Coordinates of C-alpha atoms and ligand atoms in Angstrom, one line a residue:
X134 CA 0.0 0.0 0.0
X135 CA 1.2 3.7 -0.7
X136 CA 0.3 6.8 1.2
X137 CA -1.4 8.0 -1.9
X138 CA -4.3 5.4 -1.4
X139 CA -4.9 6.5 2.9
X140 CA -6.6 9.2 1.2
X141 CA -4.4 12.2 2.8
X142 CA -4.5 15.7 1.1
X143 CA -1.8 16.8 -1.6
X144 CA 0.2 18.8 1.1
X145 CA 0.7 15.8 3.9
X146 CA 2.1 13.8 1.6
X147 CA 4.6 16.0 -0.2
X148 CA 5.5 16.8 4.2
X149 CA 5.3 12.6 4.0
X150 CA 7.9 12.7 0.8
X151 CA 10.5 15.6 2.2
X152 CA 10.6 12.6 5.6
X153 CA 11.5 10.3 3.0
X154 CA 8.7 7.5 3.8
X155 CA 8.1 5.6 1.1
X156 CA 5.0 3.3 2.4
X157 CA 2.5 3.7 5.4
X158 CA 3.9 1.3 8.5
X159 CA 1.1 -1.6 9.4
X160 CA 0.1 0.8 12.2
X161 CA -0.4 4.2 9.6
X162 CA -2.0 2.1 7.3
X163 CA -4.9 0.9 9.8
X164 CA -5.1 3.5 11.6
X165 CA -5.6 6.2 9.3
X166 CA -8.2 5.4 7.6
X167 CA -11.2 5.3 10.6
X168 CA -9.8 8.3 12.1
X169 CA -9.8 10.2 8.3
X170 CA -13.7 8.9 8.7
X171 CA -14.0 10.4 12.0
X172 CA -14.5 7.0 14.5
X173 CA -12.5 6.7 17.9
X174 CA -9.5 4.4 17.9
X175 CA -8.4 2.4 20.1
X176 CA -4.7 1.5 19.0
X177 CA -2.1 -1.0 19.9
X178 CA 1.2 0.1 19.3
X179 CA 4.4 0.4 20.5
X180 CA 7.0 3.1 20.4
X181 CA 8.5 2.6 16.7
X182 CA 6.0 1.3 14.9
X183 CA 5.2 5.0 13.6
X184 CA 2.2 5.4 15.4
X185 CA 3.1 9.2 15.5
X186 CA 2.6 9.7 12.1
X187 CA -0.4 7.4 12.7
X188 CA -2.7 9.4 14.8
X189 CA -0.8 13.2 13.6
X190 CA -1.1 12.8 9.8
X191 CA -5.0 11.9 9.9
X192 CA -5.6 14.6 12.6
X193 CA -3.7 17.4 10.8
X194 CA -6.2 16.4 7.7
X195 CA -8.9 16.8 9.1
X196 CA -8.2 20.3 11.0
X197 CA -6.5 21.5 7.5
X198 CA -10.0 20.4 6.1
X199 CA -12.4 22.3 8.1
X200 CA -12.2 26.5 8.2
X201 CA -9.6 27.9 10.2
X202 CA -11.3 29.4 13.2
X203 CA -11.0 33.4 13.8
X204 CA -9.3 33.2 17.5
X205 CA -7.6 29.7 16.8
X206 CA -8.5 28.0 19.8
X207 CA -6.7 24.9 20.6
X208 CA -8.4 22.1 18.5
X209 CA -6.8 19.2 18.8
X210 CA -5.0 17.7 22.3
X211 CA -2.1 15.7 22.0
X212 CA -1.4 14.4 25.4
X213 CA 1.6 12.2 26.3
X214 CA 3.4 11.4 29.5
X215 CA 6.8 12.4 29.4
X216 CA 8.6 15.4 28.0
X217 CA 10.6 13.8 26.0
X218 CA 7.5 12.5 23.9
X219 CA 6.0 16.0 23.9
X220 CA 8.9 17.5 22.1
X221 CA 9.2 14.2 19.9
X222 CA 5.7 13.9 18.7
X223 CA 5.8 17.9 18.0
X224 CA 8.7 17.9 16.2
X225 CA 6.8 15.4 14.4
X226 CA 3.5 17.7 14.1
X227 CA 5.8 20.3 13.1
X228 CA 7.1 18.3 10.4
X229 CA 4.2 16.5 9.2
X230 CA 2.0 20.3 8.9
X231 CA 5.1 21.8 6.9
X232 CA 2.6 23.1 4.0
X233 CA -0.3 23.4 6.1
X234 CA -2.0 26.9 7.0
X235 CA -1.6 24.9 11.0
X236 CA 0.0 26.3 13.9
X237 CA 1.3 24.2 16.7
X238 CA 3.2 24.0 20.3
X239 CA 4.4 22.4 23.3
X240 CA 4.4 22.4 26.7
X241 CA 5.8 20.5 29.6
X242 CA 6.8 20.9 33.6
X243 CA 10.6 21.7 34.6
X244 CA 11.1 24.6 31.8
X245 CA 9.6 28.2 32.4
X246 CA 5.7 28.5 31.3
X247 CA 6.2 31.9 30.1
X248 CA 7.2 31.1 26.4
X249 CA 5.1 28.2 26.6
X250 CA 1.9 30.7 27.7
X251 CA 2.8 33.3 25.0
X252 CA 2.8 30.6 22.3
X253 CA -0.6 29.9 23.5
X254 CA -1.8 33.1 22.9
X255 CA -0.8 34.0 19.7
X256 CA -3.4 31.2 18.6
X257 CA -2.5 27.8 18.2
X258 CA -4.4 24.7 16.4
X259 CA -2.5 21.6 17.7
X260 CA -1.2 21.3 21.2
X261 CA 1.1 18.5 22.9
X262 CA 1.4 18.7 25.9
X263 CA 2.2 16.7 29.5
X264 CA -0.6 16.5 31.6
X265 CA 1.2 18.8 34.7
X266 CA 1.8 21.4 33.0
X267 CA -1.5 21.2 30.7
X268 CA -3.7 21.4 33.8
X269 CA -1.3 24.4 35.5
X270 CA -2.0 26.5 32.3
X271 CA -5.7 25.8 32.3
X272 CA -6.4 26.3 35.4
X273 CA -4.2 29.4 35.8
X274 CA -6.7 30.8 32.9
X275 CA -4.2 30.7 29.8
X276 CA -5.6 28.3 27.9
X277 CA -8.8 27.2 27.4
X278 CA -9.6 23.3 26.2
X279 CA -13.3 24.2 25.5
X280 CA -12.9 23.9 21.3
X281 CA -11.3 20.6 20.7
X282 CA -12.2 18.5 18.5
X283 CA -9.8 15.8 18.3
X284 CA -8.4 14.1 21.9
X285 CA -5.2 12.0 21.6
X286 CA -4.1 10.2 24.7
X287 CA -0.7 8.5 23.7
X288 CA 1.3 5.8 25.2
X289 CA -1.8 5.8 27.6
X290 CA -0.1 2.8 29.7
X291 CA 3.0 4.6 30.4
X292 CA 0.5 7.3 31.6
X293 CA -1.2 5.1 33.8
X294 CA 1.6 3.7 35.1
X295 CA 3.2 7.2 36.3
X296 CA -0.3 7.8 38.4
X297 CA -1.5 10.3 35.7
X298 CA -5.2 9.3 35.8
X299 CA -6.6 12.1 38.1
X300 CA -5.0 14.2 35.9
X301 CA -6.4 12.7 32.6
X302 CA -10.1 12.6 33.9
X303 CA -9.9 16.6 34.9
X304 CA -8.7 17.4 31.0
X305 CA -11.4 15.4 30.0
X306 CA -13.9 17.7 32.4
X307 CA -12.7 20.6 31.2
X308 CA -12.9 19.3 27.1
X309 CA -16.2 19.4 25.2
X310 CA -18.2 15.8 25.2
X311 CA -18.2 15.7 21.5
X312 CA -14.8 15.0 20.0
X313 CA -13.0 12.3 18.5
X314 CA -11.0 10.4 20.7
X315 CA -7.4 8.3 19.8
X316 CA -6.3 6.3 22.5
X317 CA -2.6 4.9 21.9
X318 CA -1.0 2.1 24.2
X319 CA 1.8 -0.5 23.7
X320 CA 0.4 -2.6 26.4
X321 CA -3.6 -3.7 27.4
X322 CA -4.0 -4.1 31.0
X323 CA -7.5 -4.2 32.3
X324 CA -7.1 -0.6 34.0
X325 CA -6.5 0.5 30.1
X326 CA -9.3 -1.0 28.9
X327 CA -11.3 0.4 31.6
X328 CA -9.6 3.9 30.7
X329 CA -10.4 3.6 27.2
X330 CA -14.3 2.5 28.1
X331 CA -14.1 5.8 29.8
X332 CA -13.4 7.6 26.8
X333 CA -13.7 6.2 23.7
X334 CA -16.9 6.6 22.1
X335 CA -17.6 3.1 19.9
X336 CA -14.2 2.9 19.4
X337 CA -12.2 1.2 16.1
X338 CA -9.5 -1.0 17.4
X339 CA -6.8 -1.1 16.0
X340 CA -3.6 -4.4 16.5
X341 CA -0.5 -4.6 14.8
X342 CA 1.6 -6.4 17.1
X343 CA 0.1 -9.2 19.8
X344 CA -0.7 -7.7 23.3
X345 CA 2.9 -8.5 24.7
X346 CA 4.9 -10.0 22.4
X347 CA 8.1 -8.1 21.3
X348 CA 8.7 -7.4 17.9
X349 CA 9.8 -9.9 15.4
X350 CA 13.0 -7.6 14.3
X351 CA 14.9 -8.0 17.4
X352 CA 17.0 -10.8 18.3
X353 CA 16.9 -11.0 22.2
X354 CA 19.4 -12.8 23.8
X355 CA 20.6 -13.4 27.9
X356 CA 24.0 -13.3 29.4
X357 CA 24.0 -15.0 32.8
X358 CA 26.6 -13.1 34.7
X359 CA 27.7 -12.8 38.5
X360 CA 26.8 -9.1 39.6
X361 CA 30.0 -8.2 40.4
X362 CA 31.2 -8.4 36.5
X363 CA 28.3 -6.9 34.9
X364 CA 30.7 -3.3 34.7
X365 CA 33.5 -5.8 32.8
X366 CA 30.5 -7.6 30.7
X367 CA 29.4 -4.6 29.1
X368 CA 32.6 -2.8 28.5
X369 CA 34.1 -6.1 27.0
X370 CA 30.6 -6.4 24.6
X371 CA 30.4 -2.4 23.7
X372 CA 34.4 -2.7 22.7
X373 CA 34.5 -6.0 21.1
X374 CA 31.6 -5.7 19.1
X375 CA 32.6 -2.0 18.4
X376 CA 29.2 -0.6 19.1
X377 CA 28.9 3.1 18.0
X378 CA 24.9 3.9 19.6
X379 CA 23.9 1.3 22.4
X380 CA 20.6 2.3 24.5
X381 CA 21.7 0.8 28.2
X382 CA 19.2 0.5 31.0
X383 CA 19.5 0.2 34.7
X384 CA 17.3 0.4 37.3
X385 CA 18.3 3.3 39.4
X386 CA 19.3 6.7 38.9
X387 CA 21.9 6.0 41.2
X388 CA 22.7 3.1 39.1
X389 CA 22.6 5.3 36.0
X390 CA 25.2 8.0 37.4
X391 CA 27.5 5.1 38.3
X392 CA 27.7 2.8 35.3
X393 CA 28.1 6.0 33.1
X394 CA 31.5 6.9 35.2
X395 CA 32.8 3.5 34.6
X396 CA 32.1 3.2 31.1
X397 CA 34.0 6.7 30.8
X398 CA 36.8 5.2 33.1
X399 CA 37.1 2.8 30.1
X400 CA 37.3 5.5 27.4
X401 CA 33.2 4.5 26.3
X402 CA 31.9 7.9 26.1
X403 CA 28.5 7.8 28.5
X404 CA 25.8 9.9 29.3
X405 CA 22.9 9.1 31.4
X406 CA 19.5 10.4 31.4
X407 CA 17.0 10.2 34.3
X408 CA 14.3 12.0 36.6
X409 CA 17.2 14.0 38.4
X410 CA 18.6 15.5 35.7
X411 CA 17.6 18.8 34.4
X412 CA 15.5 19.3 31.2
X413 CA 18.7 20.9 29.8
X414 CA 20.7 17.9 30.6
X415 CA 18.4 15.4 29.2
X416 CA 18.2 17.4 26.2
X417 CA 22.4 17.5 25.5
X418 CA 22.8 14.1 26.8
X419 CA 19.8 12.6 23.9
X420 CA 21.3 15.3 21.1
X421 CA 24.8 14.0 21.7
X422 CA 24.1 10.2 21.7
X423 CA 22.0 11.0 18.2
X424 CA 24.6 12.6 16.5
X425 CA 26.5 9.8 17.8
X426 CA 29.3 12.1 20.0
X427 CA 27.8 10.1 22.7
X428 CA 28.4 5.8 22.0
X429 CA 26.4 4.8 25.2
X430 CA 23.0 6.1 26.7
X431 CA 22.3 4.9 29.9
X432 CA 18.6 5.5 31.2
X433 CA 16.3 4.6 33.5
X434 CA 12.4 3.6 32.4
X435 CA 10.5 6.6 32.8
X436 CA 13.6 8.9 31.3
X437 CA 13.6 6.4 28.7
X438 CA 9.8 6.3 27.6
X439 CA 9.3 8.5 25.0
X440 CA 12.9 9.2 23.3
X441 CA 12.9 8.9 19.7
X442 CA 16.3 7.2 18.4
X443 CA 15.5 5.9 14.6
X444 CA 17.0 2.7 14.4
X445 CA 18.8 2.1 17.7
X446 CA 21.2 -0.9 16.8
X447 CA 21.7 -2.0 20.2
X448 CA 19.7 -2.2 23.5
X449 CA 21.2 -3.8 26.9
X450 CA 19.3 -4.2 29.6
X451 CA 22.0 -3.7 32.4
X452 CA 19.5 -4.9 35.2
X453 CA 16.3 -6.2 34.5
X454 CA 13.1 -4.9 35.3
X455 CA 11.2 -5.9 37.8
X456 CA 8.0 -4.7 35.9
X457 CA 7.8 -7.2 33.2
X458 CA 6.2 -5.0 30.5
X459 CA 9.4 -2.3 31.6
X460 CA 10.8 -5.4 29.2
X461 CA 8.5 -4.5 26.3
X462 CA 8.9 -1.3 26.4
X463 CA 13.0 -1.3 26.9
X464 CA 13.4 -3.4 24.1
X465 CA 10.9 -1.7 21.9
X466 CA 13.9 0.9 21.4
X467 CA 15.4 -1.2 18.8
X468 CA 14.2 -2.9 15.9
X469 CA 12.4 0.3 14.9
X470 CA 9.9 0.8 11.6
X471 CA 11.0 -2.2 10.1
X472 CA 15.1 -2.5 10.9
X473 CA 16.9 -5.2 12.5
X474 CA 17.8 -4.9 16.4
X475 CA 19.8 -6.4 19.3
X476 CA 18.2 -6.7 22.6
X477 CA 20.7 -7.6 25.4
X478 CA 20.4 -8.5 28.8
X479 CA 22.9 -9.2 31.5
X480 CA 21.0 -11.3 34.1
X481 CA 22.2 -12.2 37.8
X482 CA 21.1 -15.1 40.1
X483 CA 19.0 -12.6 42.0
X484 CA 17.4 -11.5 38.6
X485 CA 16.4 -15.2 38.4
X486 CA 12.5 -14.2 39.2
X487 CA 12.0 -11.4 36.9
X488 CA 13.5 -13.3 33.8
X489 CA 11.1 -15.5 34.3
X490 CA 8.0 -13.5 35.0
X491 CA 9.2 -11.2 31.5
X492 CA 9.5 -15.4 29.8
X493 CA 5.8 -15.3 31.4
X494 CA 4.6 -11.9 29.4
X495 CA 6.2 -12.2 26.2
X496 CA 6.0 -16.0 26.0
X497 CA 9.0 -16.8 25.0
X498 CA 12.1 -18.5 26.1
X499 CA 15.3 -16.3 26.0
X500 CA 18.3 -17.5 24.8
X501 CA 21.3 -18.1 27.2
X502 CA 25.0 -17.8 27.0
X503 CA 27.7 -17.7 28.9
X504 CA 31.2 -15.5 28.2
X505 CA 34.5 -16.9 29.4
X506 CA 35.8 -14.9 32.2
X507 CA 32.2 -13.3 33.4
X508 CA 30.5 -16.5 34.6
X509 CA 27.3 -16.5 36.8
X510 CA 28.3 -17.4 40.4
X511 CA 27.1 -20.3 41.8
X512 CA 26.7 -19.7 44.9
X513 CA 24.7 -16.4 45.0
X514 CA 21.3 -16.5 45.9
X515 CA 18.5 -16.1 43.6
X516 CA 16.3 -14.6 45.9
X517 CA 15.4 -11.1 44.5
X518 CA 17.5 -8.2 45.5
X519 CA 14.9 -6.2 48.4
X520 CA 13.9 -3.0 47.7
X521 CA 12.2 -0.2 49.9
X522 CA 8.7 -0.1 49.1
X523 CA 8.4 3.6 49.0
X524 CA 6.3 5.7 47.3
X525 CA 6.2 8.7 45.4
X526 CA 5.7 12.1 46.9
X527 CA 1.8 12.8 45.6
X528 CA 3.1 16.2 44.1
X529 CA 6.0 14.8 42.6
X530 CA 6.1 12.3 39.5
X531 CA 8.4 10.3 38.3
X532 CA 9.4 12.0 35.7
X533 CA 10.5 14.3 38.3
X534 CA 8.0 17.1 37.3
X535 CA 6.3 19.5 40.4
X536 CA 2.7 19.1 39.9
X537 CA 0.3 21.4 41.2
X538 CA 0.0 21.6 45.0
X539 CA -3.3 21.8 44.6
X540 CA -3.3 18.2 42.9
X541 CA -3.1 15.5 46.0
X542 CA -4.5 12.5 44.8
X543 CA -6.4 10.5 47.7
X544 CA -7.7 7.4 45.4
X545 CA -5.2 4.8 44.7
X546 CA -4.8 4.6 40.1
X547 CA -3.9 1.9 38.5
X548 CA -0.8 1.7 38.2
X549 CA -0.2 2.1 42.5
X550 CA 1.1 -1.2 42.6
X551 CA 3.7 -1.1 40.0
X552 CA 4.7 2.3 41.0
X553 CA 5.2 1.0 44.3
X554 CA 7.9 -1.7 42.9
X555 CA 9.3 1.1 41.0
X556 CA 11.2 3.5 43.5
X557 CA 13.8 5.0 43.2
X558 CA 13.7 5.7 39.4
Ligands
AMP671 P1 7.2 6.3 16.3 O1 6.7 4.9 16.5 O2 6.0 7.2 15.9 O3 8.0 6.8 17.4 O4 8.1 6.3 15.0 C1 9.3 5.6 14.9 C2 10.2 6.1 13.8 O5 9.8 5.6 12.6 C3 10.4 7.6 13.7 O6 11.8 7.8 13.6 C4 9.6 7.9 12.5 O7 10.2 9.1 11.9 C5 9.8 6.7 11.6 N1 8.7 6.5 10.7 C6 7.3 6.7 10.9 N2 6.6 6.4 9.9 C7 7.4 5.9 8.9 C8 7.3 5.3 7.6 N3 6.1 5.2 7.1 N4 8.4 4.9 7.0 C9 9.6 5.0 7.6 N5 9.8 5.5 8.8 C10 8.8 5.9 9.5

């Protein structure tokens, strides 16, 4: 199928041809077409599968379609949980709306609202936007959600998961009932399903890839390792196999900060992103390891969620999650729109458990090896590692963004139990 039969308008598709896309992805190709015909959709999709261009290029058609409005009021919502998505997916809008008489911006927490609020004013069409920050502006009076038409709630797991439904249900109060809604999500747990029954109005649903199962383009393979040489492990793959852009998890920011030092120790030049570090920071540590002045990225899950690295060769898992979809999602960095990946994990005795619960989820059996010189020890214990079962601060996220005092969620979401297994990040 080409992009000429979705039925998008002349200018989208000369914005498609100057990205240099040649045919729709699976996800483009089924979703465009219901939300081009105006139904809700309900998408499966992971991050790389092109589900920007999925829900953006339909949604810019149809604005660009109907009259321009006097005042431009903000028509269409683009909501997404982490800032690095906003700016991703409106860099993408940006792109995508190149010939079109559209304006759009962003906004997100941890930057100064002043720029953000003047955008706003001269009159925008499309917003993206975090959900902090989105309900600060509103409810400070400088902007107003009462004109849109089209709602898109992306990567509405991740959202869940970072105890963001309070603050999806007040947008939703404070948008008009009739709109088209687009829900996006890489996973389907029942609490998204509940979500979307919430919202979605007869919703089209949309698969492209199985509930779970990671994508067919990535070879995934284990090293069992003692914990002790995972620092040695990675250096000795990263150098041997002369890897130039390698994606590495771990589980803590602390952990983060001190596998970058090492690998720098070892002449590996490192960068890690995370929930501590400031906007700025994440911004030159991503910029560098795209333009590949950077060789190793090392991030935790929710810094992680949302970054946009077209076909990321290499993914390690330095420490496994111990939220199996965190698997999904990690590994769903590589592979991307159609190119081959490596997904990499470095697995200790006390990691025993959660490679087995991710074996559970994605029902599959990972391949094992063993490298000379970094063998497992066999006497450690494979009882998992304990970790404090703190919580986050109600006013704080984790993506380390202040949300409105006035915000103190008393109900428990969702995603309480997961984010209680996932301090520290
Ligand atoms: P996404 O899943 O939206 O984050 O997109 C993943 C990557 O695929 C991005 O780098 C997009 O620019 C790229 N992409 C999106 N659609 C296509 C397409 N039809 N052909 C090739 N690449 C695409």
């Amino acid at each position: 199928m080409s992009f000429n039969s979705l039925g998008l308008s002349p200018a989208l598709l000369q914005a498609i041809s100057q990205k240099g896309y040649t045919n729709p992805s699976p996800i483009q190709e089924k979703a465009i077409p219901p939300v081009l015909e105006g139904h809700d959709v309900l998408a499966s999709a992971q991050t790389g599968t092109g589900k920007t261009a999925g829900f953006t290029l339909p949604l810019l058609h149809i604005l660009s379609e109907n009259p321009k409005q006097k005042y431009r009021p903000i028509r269409a919502l683009i909501l997404t949980p982490t800032r690095e998505l906003a700016a991703q997916v409106y860099a993408n809008v940006q792109e995508y709306s190149a010939f079109l008489n559209l304006k759009s911006a962003v906004i997100f927490g941890g930057v100064n609202q002043k720029p953000q609020a003047a955008a706003i004013r001269q009159g925008i069409d499309v917003l993206v936007a975090t959900p902090g920050r989105l309900l600060d502006l509103q409810r400070q009076g400088l902007l107003s959600l009462k004109r849109v038409e089209i709602f898109v709630l992306d990567e509405a797991d991740r959202m869940l998961d970072m105890g963001f439904l309070r603050d999806i249900k007040s947008v939703i109060d404070v948008m008009p009932d009739k709109r088209q809604n687009l829900m996006f999500s890489a996973t389907f747990s029942p609490d998204i399903k509940k979500l979307a029954q919430g919202i979605l109005n007869q919703p089209v649903q949309v698969e492209t890839t199985p509930e779970n199962t990671t994508v067919d383009a990535i070879t995934q393979k284990v090293y069992r390792v003692a914990k002790g040489s995972k620092p040695g492990l990675i250096i000795k793959l990263i150098s041997d196999g002369n890897w130039k852009q390698v994606l590495v998890f771990t589980r803590t920011k602390h952990g983060a900060n001190k596998l970058c030092e090492k690998m720098m120790k070892a002449g590996i030049s490192a960068a890690a992103i995370h929930g501590n570090k400031s906007q700025g920071a994440r911004t030159k540590a991503l910029s560098g390891f795209k333009s590949g002045r950077v060789r190793v990225l090392v991030a935790t899950d929710i810094a992680a969620r949302g970054l946009d690295i077209p076909l990321l060769p290499h993914v390690i898992n330095y420490e496994l999650p111990n939220v199996s979809e965190d698997y999904v999602h990690r590994i769903g960095r590589t592979g991307r729109a159609g190119a081959k990946g490596e997904a990499i994990s470095l697995v200790c005795a006390e990691e025993t458990t959660y490679l087995r619960d991710i074996e559970k989820l994605i029902g599959l059996k990972l391949p094992v090896s063993i490298i000379e010189g970094f063998e497992p020890d066999p006497n450690a214990s494979t009882k998992p590692e304990k970790r404090p079962q703190g919580r986050r601060t109600s006013n704080q996220n984790n993506n380390g963004d202040r949300k409105n005092n006035s915000y103190k969620p008393k109900e428990a979401s969702p995603g309480r139990n997961s984010r209680q297994r996932r301090n520290k990040r």
